[in-house]
Short mmCIF file of C-alpha atoms and ligand atoms in Angstrom, two decimals:
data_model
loop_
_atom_site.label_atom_id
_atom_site.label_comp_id
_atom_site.label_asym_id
_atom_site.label_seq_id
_atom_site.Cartn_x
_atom_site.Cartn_y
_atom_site.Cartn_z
CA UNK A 1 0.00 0.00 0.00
CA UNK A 2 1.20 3.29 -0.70
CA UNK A 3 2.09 5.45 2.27
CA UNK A 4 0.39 9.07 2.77
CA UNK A 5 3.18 10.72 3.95
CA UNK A 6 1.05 14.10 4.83
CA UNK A 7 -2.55 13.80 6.01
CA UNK A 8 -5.46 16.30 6.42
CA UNK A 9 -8.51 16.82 9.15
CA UNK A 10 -11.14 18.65 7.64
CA UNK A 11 -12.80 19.54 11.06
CA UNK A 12 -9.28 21.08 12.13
CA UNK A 13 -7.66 24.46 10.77
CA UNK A 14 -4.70 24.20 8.60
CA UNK A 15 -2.53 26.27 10.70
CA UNK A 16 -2.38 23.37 13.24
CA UNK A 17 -0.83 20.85 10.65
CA UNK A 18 3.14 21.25 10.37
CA UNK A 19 2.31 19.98 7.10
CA UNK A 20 0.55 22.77 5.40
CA UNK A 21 2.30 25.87 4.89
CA UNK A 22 0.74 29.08 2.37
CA UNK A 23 3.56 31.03 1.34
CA UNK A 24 6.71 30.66 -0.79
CA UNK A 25 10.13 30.63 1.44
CA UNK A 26 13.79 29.30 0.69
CA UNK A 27 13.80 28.38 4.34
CA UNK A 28 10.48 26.49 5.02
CA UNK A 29 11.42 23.10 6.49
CA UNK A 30 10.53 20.01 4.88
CA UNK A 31 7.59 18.78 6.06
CA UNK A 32 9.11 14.83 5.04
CA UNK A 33 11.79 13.45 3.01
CA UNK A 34 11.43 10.73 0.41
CA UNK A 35 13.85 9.31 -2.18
CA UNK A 36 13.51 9.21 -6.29
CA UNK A 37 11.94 6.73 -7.25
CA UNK A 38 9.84 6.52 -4.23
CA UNK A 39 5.94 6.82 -5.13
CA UNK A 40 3.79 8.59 -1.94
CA UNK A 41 0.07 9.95 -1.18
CA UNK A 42 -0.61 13.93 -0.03
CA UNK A 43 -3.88 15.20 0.91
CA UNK A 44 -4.73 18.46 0.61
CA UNK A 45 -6.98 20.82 1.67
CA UNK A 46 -9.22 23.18 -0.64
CA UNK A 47 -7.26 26.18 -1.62
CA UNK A 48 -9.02 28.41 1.01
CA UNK A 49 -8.68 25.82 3.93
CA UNK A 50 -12.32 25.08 4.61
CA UNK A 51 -13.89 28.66 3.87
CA UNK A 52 -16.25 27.74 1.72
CA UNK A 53 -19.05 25.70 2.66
CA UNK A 54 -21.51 23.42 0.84
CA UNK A 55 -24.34 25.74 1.41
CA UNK A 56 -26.67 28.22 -1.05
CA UNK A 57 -25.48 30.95 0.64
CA UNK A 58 -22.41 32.90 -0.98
CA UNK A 59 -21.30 35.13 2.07
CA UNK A 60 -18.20 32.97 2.78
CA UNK A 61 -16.83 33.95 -0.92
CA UNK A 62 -17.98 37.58 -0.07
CA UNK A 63 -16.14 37.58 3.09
CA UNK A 64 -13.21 35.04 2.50
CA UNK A 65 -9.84 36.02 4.14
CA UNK A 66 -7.70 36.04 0.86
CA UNK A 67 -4.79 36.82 2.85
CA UNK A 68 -4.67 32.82 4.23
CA UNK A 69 -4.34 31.33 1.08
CA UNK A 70 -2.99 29.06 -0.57
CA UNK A 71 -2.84 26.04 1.72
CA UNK A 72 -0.35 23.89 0.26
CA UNK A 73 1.03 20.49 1.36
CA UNK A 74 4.42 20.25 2.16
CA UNK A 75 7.38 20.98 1.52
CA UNK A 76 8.29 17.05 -0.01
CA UNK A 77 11.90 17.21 0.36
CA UNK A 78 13.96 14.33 -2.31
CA UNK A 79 17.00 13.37 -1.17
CA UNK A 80 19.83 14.39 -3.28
CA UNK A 81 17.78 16.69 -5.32
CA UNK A 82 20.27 19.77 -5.63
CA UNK A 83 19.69 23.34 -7.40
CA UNK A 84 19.80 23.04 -10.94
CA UNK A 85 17.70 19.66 -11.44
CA UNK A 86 15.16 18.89 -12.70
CA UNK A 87 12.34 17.31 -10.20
CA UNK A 88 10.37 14.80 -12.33
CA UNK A 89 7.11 14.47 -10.84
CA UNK A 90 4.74 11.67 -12.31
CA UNK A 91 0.98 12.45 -11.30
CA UNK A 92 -0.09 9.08 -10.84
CA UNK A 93 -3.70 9.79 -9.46
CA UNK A 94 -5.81 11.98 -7.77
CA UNK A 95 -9.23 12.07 -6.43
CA UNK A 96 -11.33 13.35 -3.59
CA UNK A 97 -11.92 12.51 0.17
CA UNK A 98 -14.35 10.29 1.30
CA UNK A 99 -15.96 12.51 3.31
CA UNK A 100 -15.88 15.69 1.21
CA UNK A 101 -17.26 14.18 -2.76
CA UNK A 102 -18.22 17.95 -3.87
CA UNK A 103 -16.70 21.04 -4.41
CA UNK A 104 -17.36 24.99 -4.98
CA UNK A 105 -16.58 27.38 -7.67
CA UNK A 106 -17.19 31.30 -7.37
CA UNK A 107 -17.34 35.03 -7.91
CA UNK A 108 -15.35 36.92 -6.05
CA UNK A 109 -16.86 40.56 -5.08
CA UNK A 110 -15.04 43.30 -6.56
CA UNK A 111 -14.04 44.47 -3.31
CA UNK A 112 -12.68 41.56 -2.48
CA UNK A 113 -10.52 39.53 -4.88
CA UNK A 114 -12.41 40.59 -8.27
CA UNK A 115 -11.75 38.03 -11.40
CA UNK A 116 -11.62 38.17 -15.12
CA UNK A 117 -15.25 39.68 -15.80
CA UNK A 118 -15.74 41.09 -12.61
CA UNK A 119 -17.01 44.68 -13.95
CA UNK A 120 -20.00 42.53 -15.02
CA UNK A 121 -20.34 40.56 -12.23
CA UNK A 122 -18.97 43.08 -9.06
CA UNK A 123 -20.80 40.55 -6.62
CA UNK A 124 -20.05 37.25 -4.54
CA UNK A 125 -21.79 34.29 -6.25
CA UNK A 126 -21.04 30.83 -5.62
CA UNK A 127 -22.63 27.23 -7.08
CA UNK A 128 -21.98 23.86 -5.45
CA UNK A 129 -20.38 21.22 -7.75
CA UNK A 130 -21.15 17.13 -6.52
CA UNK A 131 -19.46 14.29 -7.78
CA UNK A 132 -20.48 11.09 -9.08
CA UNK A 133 -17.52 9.35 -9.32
CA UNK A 134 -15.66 10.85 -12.31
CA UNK A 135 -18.81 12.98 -13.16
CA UNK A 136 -20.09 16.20 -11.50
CA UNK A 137 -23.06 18.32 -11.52
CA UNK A 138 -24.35 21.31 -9.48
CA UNK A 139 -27.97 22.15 -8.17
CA UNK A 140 -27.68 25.80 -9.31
CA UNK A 141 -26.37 24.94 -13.02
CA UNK A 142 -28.93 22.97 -14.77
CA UNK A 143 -28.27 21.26 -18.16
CA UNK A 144 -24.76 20.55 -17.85
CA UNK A 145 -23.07 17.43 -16.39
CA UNK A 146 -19.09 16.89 -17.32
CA UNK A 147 -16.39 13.99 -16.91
CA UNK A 148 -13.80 15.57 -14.39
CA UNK A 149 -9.98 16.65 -15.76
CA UNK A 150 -8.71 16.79 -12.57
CA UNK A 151 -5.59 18.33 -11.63
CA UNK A 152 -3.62 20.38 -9.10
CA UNK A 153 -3.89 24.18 -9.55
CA UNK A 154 -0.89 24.78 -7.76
CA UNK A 155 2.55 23.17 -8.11
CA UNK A 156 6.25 23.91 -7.31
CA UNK A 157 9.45 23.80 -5.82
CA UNK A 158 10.37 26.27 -2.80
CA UNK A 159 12.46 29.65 -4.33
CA UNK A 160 15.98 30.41 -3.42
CA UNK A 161 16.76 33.66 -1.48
CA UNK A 162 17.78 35.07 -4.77
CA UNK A 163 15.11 33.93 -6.63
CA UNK A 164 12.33 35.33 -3.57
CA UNK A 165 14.18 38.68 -3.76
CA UNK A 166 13.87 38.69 -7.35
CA UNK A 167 9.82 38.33 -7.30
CA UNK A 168 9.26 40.67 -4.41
CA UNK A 169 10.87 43.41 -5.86
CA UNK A 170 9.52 43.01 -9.14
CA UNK A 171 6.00 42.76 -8.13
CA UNK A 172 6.24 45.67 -5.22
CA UNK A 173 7.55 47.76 -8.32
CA UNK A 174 4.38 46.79 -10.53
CA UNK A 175 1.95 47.25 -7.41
CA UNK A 176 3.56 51.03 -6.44
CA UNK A 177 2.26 52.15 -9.80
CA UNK A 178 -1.03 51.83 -8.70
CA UNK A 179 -1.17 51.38 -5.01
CA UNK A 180 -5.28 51.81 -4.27
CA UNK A 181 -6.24 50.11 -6.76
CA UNK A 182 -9.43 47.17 -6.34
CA UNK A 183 -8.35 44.33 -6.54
CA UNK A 184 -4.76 45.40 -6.61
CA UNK A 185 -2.32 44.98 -8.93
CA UNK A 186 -0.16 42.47 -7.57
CA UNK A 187 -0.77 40.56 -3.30
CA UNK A 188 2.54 41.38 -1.45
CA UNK A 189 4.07 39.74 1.58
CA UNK A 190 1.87 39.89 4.56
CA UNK A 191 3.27 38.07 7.54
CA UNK A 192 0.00 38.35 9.38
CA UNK A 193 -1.43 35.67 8.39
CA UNK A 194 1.33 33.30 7.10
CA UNK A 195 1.72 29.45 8.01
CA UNK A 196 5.50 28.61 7.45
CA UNK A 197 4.82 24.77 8.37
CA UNK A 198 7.40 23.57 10.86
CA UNK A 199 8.84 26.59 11.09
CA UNK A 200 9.81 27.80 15.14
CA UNK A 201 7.20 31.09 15.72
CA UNK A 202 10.34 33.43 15.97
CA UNK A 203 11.57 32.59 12.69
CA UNK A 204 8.43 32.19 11.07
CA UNK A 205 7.68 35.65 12.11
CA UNK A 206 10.86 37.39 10.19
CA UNK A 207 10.44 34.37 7.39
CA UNK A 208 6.63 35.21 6.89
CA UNK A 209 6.88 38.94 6.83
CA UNK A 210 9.06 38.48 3.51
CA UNK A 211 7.94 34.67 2.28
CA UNK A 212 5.95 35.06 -1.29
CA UNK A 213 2.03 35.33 -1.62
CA UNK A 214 1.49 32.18 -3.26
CA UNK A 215 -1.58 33.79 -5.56
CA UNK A 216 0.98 34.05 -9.25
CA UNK A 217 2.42 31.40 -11.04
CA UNK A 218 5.84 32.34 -11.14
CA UNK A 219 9.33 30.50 -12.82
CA UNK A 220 8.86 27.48 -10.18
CA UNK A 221 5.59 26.97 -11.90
CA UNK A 222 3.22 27.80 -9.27
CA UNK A 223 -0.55 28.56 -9.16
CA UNK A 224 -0.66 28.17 -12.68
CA UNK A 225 -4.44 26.62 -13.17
CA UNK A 226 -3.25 24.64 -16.02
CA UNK A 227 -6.16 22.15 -16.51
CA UNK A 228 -4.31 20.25 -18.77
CA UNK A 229 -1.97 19.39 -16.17
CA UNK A 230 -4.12 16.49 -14.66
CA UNK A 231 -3.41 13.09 -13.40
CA UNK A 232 -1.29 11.15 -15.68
CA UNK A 233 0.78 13.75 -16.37
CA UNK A 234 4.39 14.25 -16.02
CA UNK A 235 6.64 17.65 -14.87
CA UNK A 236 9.67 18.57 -14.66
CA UNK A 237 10.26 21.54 -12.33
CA UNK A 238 13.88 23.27 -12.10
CA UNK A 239 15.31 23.21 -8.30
CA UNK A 240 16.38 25.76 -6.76
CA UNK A 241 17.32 24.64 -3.01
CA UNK A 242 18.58 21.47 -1.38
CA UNK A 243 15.92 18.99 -0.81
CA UNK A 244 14.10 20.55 -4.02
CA UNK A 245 10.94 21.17 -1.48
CA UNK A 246 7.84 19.74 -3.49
CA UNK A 247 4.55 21.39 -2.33
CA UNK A 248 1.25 21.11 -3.82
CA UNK A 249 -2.54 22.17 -3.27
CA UNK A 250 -5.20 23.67 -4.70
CA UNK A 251 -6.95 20.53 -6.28
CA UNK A 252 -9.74 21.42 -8.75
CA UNK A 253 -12.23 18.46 -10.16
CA UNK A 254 -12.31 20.56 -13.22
CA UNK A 255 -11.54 24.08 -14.78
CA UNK A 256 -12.24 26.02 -18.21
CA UNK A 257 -8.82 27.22 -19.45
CA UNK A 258 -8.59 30.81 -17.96
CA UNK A 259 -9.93 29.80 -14.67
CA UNK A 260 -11.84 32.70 -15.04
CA UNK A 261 -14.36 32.86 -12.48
CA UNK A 262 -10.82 32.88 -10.06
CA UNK A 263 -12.88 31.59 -7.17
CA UNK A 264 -11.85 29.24 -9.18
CA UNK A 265 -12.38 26.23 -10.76
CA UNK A 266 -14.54 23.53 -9.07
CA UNK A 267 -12.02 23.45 -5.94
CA UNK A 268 -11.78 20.77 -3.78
CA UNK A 269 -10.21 18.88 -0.79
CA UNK A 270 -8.51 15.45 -1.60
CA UNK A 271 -5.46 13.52 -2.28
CA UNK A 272 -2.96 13.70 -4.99
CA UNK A 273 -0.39 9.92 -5.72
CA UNK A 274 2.96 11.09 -7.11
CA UNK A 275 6.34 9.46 -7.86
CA UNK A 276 9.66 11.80 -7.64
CA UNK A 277 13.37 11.09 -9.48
CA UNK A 278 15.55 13.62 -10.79
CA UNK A 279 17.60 14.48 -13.37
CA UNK A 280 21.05 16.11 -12.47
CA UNK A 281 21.79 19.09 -13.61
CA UNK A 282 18.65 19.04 -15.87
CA UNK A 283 17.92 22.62 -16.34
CA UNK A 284 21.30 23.88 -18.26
CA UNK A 285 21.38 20.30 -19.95
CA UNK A 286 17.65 21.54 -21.28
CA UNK A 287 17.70 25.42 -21.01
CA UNK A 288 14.63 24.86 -18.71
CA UNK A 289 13.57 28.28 -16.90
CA UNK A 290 9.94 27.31 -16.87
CA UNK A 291 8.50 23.74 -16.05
CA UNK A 292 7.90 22.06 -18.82
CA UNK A 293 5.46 18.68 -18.84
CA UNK A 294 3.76 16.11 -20.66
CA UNK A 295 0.09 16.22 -20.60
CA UNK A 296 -2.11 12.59 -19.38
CA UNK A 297 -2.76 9.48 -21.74
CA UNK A 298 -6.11 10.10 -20.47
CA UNK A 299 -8.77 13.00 -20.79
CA UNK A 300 -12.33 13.38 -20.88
CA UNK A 301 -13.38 13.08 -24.74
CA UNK A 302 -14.96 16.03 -25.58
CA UNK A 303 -14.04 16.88 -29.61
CA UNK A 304 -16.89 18.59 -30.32
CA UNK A 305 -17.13 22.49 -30.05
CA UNK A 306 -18.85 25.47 -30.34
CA UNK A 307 -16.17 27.82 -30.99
CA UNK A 308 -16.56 31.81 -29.89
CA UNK A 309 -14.05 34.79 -31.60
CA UNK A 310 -13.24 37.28 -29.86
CA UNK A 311 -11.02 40.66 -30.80
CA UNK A 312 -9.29 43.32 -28.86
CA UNK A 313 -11.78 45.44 -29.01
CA UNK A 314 -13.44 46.45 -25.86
CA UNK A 315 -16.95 46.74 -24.51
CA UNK A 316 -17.27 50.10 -24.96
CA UNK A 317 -15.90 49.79 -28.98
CA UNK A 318 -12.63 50.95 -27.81
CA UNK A 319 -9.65 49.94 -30.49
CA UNK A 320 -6.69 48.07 -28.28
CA UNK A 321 -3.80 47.00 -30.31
CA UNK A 322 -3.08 43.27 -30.01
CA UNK A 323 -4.30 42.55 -26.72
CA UNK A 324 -5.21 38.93 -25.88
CA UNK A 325 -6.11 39.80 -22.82
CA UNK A 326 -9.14 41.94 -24.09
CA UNK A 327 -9.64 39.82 -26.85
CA UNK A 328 -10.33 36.47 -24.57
CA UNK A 329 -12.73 38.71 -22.09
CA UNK A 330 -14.76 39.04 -25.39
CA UNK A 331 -14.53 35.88 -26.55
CA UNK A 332 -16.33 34.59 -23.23
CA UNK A 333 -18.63 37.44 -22.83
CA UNK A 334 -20.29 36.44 -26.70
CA UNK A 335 -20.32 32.78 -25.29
CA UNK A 336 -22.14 34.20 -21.96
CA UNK A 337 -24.84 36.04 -24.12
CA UNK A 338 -24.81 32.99 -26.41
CA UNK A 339 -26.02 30.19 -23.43
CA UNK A 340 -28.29 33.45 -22.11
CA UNK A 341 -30.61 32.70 -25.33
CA UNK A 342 -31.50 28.86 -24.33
CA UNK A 343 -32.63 30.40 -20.64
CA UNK A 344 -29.11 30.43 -18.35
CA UNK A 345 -29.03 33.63 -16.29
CA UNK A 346 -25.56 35.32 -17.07
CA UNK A 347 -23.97 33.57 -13.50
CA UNK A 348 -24.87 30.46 -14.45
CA UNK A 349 -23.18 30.97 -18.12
CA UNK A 350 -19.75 32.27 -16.22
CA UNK A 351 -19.78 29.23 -14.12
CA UNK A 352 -20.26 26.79 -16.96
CA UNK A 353 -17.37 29.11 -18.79
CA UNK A 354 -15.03 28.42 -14.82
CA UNK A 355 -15.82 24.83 -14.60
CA UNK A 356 -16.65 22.92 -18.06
CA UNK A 357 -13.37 21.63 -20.12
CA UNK A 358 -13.62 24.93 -22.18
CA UNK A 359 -10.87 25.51 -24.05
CA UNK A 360 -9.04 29.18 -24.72
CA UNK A 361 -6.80 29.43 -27.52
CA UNK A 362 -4.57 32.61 -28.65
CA UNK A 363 -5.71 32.27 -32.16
CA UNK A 364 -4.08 35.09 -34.24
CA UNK A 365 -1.54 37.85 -32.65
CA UNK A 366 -0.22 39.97 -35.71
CA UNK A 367 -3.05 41.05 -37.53
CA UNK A 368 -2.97 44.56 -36.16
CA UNK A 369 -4.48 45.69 -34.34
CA UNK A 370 -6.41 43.51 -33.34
CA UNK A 371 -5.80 40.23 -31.67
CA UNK A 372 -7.70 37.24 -31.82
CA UNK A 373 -8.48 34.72 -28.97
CA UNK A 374 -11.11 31.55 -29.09
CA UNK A 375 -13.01 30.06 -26.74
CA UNK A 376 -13.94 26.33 -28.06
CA UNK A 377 -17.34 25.36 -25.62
CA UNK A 378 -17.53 21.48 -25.61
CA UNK A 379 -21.66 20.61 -26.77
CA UNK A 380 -21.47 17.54 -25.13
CA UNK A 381 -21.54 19.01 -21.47
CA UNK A 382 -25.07 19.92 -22.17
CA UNK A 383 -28.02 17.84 -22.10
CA UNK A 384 -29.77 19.65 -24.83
CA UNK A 385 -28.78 20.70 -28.04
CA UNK A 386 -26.89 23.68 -27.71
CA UNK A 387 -26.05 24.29 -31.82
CA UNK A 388 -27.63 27.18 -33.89
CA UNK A 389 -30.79 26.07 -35.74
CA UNK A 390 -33.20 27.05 -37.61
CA UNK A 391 -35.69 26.91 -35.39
CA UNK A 392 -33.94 28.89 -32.56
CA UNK A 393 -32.51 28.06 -28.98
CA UNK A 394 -34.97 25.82 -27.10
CA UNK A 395 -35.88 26.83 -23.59
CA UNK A 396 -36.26 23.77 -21.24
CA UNK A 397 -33.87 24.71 -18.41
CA UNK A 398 -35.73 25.15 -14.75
CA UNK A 399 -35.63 29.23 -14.80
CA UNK A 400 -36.17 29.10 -10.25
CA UNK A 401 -32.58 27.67 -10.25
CA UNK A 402 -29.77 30.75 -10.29
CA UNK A 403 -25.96 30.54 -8.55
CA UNK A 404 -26.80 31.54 -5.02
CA UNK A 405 -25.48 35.71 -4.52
CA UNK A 406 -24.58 37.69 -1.45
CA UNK A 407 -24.77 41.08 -2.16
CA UNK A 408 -21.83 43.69 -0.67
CA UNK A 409 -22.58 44.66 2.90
CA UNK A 410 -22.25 48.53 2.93
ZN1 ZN B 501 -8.02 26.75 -7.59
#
C-alpha cells in the first residue's frame, strides 16, 4: 500500500498541521523526506482551507480572508535533489476525500478579490459542484453534467533567497504604480497571516513577513491553473534549493482554461499519488527556466465544439492594439450572451465558462491591431442541443434555479 506521507482533518484548521504551509520561502522546512523513485500519497486541503461551505449561501466567498491562502502540502523534500535539477514528478492519481465528494466554484466581489469579468459581475456568487464518481453536476447549473480533468492548480518547488528577492521586488515595483487600486495589482508579503509549516514562531515571524504570496504562477511553476496538467501527467520543475521542497494544493475536479471565475475552478479537498526522481543538472542540460510537462494518456473526450471569436476590441468599442487579454474577455462574454438565449441567467453561463473543459486558444496575434483569442465550448456538457438552428434556442432549463449571490454589505 502506498504510504500518505502528509494527512489532512477537515474539522481542524490548517494552521495546526506542520504539514501545510501558504507562502513561498527558501527556508520552510521540509515537512518529510522521500527518495527518487519513491511513489507517496498527499492530501490536501481546498485552496481556502475550509472557507467555503456546501451551502446556497455565498457570504463565505464575499467575506473570504484572501490573505490565508494558498494552503499547500508540504514541503516534499527528495534526497539528493540539488539546485539546478530537474524534479520529475509523475501524477499518478488523484481524487477526492471520502468525506468531502463535492466542491465549490465562485465570484469573487469586486471588493474583495475581483476576477476576469468582474465589472459585469462586481458581486459574490457561488454554485456547489457534486461528484459522481468521475462525473459532477451542481444544483444551481442545470443542463450541464461533465467527466472531471482533474488536476492540481498549484505546483512547485520552494524559491531560493535570490530567486524570492527577485519576485518581491519586481512585483512591489508593478503594485507602487497603482497602489489603491481594487483588486490590486499584484498581493505582497503579509506576515500576518502566514503558516511557514514547521517553522519555530520566531523565525516564522521574520520568514513570513518576507515569504511570497502564493496567488501568481511564477518560474517554479506555481498557481498556474493549467487544466491540462491532470493526473497522468508528467513535470519537470527546475530546483532551486537542497531537498528541491515539493509542495502542492489547490486541487480542482475541473476548470475552463482561464480559470476565469478565479474563485476558481470547481475546488476541492482530496489527495494527490505522485512518484519523484531527478535528473542532475537538468535545467542547463535543457535550457529549462519554466517547467515544462507532458500532458495525461487520459482526458475526458470532448471533440466537439462550439467555438466563440473574440477581438481586442473592448466593450465600450474601444480599439486596443493586439491585446489577448481583451480579446479572450470578449470571446467569453459572446459565449455568456450565447447560453443566455437557451434560458441560463448570465452567472450560471460564467460558471459553466469556470468549470466545463472549455478551451481558450490565442488564435491570431499579428493582424494589427487587433488580436484574436477563441473560446472552443464542448456541446457535449449539455443535455440539450446547444447548436444554432433554424428553429432557434430551445428553452427547457428550470428558470427558479440561479448561482446563489450575497450582495456587498455597505
Ligand atoms: Zn483553484
Amino acid at each position: 500500500m502506498t504510504d500518505t506521507i502528509i494527512k489532512i482533518d477537515l474539522n481542524k484548521t490548517p494552521y495546526e498541521n506542520e504539514g501545510i504551509h501558504n507562502r513561498w520561502h527558501p527556508d520552510i522546512p521540509m515537512a518529510v523526506m522521500v527518495k527518487p523513485g519513491d511513489d507517496f500519497i498527499v492530501q490536501t486541503y481546498d485552496w481556502t482551507g475550509g472557507q467555503i461551505s456546501n451551502d446556497d449561501d455565498a457570504a463565505d466567498v464575499r467575506d473570504v480572508d484572501l490573505s490565508q491562502v494558498h494552503f499547500l502540502s508540504g514541503p516534499v523534500g527528495v534526497e539528493g535533489a540539488e539546485p539546478g535539477d530537474l524534479l520529475v514528478v509523475d501524477i499518478l492519481d488523484i481524487g477526492a476525500l471520502e468525506e468531502s465528494n463535492w466542491g465549490f466554484n465562485g465570484f469573487f466581489s469586486k471588493k474583495n478579490g475581483g476576477g476576469f469579468l468582474t465589472e459585469h459581475f462586481p458581486e459574490a456568487q457561488k454554485s456547489i459542484w457534486d461528484f459522481n464518481g468521475m462525473f459532477t453536476k451542481s444544483r444551481h447549473v442545470p443542463g450541464v453534467e461533465f467527466a472531471g480533468l482533474i488536476h492540481p492548480g498549484l505546483i512547485g518547488c520552494l524559491p531560493s533567497k535570490e530567486m524570492l528577492n527577485e519576485w518581491n521586488k519586481r512585483e512591489k515595483e508593478l503594485f507602487d504604480t497603482d497602489p489603491e487600486r481594487t483588486p490590486p495589482l499584484a498581493t505582497l508579503p503579509y506576515g500576518d497571516t502566514a503558516h511557514m509549516g514547521k517553522m519555530d514562531a520566531e523565525t516564522a515571524k521574520v520568514a513570513g513577513a518576507e515569504a511570497a504570496r502564493t496567488v501568481p504562477p511564477r518560474e517554479h511553476g506555481g498557481n498556474c491553473d493549467i487544466k491540462d496538467l491532470s493526473r497522468g501527467s508528467k513535470i519537470y520543475f527546475p530546483v532551486y534549493v537542497k531537498d528541491a521542497g515539493l509542495s502542492v494544493g489547490d486541487l480542482h475536479f475541473s476548470q475552463g482554461d482561464g480559470e476565469i471565475t478565479f474563485c476558481g475552478a470547481i475546488e476541492m479537498a482530496g489527495w494527490i499519488h505522485m512518484r519523484v526522481s531527478l535528473i542532475k543538472g537538468g535545467m542547463e542540460k535543457y535550457a529549462i527556466k519554466n517547467p515544462i510537462f507532458k500532458p495525461s494518456p487520459i482526458t475526458p473526450r470532448y471533440d466537439d465544439y462550439l467555438i466563440f471569436e473574440g477581438i481586442s476590441v473592448d466593450e465600450d468599442g474601444k480599439q486596443h492594439y493586439l491585446d489577448v487579454h481583451i480579446a479572450y474577455r470578449q470571446a467569453c462574454l459572446n459565449a455568456i450572451e450565447y447560453l443566455k438565449k437557451f434560458g441560463y441567467s448570465g452567472a450560471q453561463a460564467y460558471a459553466i465558462l469556470g468549470t466545463a473543459p472549455v478551451q481558450g486558444h490565442i488564435s491570431g496575434v499579428v493582424d494589427i491591431p487587433n488580436a484574436c483569442a477563441t473560446l472552443w465550448l464542448p456541446t457535449d456538457v449539455f443535455e440539450f442541443d446547444v447548436k444554432p438552428g433554424a428553429d432557434g434556442p430551445t428553452k427547457e432549463l428550470d428558470g427558479s434555479v440561479e448561482v446563489p449571490l450575497a450582495p456587498d454589505l455597505d
